[in-house]
Amino acid sequence: GSVFLEGAVTACVKALIALAVSHAVHCPYCIDAYTDDCLKKGVDEEQMMEAVHVTAAIKGGASLVHGVQMMNKVNDKLM
């Protein structure tokens, strides 16, 4: 639990990171827990949604990269 204490990164930012990671790993229990944690730490809805948008951008980018991998495999098979 000490990883979430105030340090070089604020507790609010750590809560937002945890919320974003929760969405990235698709953990509904974590999403609920870190949503509560964010609210308790004074994080507002707009900040939480921006964290989710960052998650979506990163996950979407990874999907596009995997699409390139797929096309490379298709090209290998069809050549």
mmCIF file of C-alpha atoms in Angstrom:
data_model
loop_
_atom_site.group_PDB
_atom_site.id
_atom_site.type_symbol
_atom_site.label_atom_id
_atom_site.label_comp_id
_atom_site.label_asym_id
_atom_site.label_seq_id
_atom_site.Cartn_x
_atom_site.Cartn_y
_atom_site.Cartn_z
ATOM 1 C CA GLY A 1 0.000 0.000 0.000
ATOM 2 C CA SER A 2 2.923 2.374 0.499
ATOM 3 C CA VAL A 3 3.268 2.750 -3.258
ATOM 4 C CA PHE A 4 0.104 4.884 -3.213
ATOM 5 C CA LEU A 5 1.406 7.298 -0.567
ATOM 6 C CA GLU A 6 2.412 10.843 -1.438
ATOM 7 C CA GLY A 7 5.912 10.969 -2.888
ATOM 8 C CA ALA A 8 7.534 12.390 -5.990
ATOM 9 C CA VAL A 9 4.136 11.749 -7.604
ATOM 10 C CA THR A 10 1.066 13.026 -5.781
ATOM 11 C CA ALA A 11 -1.482 10.619 -4.339
ATOM 12 C CA CYS A 12 -4.107 12.058 -6.731
ATOM 13 C CA VAL A 13 -1.956 11.338 -9.779
ATOM 14 C CA LYS A 14 -1.225 7.837 -8.481
ATOM 15 C CA ALA A 15 -4.968 7.237 -8.095
ATOM 16 C CA LEU A 16 -5.519 8.386 -11.696
ATOM 17 C CA ILE A 17 -2.741 6.099 -12.921
ATOM 18 C CA ALA A 18 -4.338 3.190 -11.057
ATOM 19 C CA LEU A 19 -7.722 4.043 -12.576
ATOM 20 C CA ALA A 20 -6.240 4.151 -16.081
ATOM 21 C CA VAL A 21 -4.415 0.835 -15.592
ATOM 22 C CA SER A 22 -7.632 -0.694 -14.240
ATOM 23 C CA HIS A 23 -9.320 0.158 -17.506
ATOM 24 C CA ALA A 24 -6.373 -1.148 -19.529
ATOM 25 C CA VAL A 25 -6.519 -4.546 -17.807
ATOM 26 C CA HIS A 26 -10.341 -4.636 -17.837
ATOM 27 C CA CYS A 27 -10.745 -5.179 -14.089
ATOM 28 C CA PRO A 28 -14.248 -4.077 -13.012
ATOM 29 C CA TYR A 29 -13.431 -4.446 -9.314
ATOM 30 C CA CYS A 30 -10.337 -2.288 -9.689
ATOM 31 C CA ILE A 31 -12.282 0.298 -11.683
ATOM 32 C CA ASP A 32 -14.809 0.573 -8.845
ATOM 33 C CA ALA A 33 -12.109 0.717 -6.168
ATOM 34 C CA TYR A 34 -9.957 3.328 -7.908
ATOM 35 C CA THR A 35 -12.979 5.417 -8.910
ATOM 36 C CA ASP A 36 -13.842 5.598 -5.212
ATOM 37 C CA ASP A 37 -10.196 6.334 -4.369
ATOM 38 C CA CYS A 38 -10.048 9.131 -6.940
ATOM 39 C CA LEU A 39 -13.235 10.710 -5.606
ATOM 40 C CA LYS A 40 -11.932 10.514 -2.024
ATOM 41 C CA LYS A 41 -8.737 12.254 -3.113
ATOM 42 C CA GLY A 42 -10.647 15.104 -4.796
ATOM 43 C CA VAL A 43 -10.231 14.013 -8.405
ATOM 44 C CA ASP A 44 -13.148 15.239 -10.515
ATOM 45 C CA GLU A 45 -15.108 13.476 -13.257
ATOM 46 C CA GLU A 46 -13.357 15.354 -16.058
ATOM 47 C CA GLN A 47 -9.917 14.300 -14.810
ATOM 48 C CA MET A 48 -11.026 10.684 -14.482
ATOM 49 C CA MET A 49 -12.473 10.660 -18.000
ATOM 50 C CA GLU A 50 -9.253 12.130 -19.404
ATOM 51 C CA ALA A 51 -7.343 9.275 -17.759
ATOM 52 C CA VAL A 52 -9.712 6.802 -19.417
ATOM 53 C CA HIS A 53 -9.199 8.551 -22.764
ATOM 54 C CA VAL A 54 -5.430 8.175 -22.391
ATOM 55 C CA THR A 55 -5.970 4.471 -21.741
ATOM 56 C CA ALA A 56 -8.135 4.172 -24.847
ATOM 57 C CA ALA A 57 -5.534 5.959 -26.967
ATOM 58 C CA ILE A 58 -2.757 3.653 -25.795
ATOM 59 C CA LYS A 59 -4.847 0.491 -26.178
ATOM 60 C CA GLY A 60 -6.069 1.624 -29.596
ATOM 61 C CA GLY A 61 -2.514 2.263 -30.745
ATOM 62 C CA ALA A 62 -1.504 -1.227 -29.665
ATOM 63 C CA SER A 63 -4.365 -2.672 -31.702
ATOM 64 C CA LEU A 64 -3.170 -0.813 -34.789
ATOM 65 C CA VAL A 65 0.366 -2.142 -34.319
ATOM 66 C CA HIS A 66 -1.004 -5.669 -34.040
ATOM 67 C CA GLY A 67 -2.867 -5.030 -37.293
ATOM 68 C CA VAL A 68 0.506 -4.447 -38.961
ATOM 69 C CA GLN A 69 1.694 -7.765 -37.532
ATOM 70 C CA MET A 70 -1.366 -9.429 -39.044
ATOM 71 C CA MET A 71 -0.724 -7.895 -42.450
ATOM 72 C CA ASN A 72 2.913 -9.009 -42.323
ATOM 73 C CA LYS A 73 1.699 -12.570 -41.683
ATOM 74 C CA VAL A 74 -0.819 -12.313 -44.538
ATOM 75 C CA ASN A 75 1.914 -11.057 -46.872
ATOM 76 C CA ASP A 76 4.219 -13.915 -45.834
ATOM 77 C CA LYS A 77 1.485 -16.485 -46.509
ATOM 78 C CA LEU A 78 0.375 -15.050 -49.850
ATOM 79 C CA MET A 79 3.826 -14.561 -51.333
#
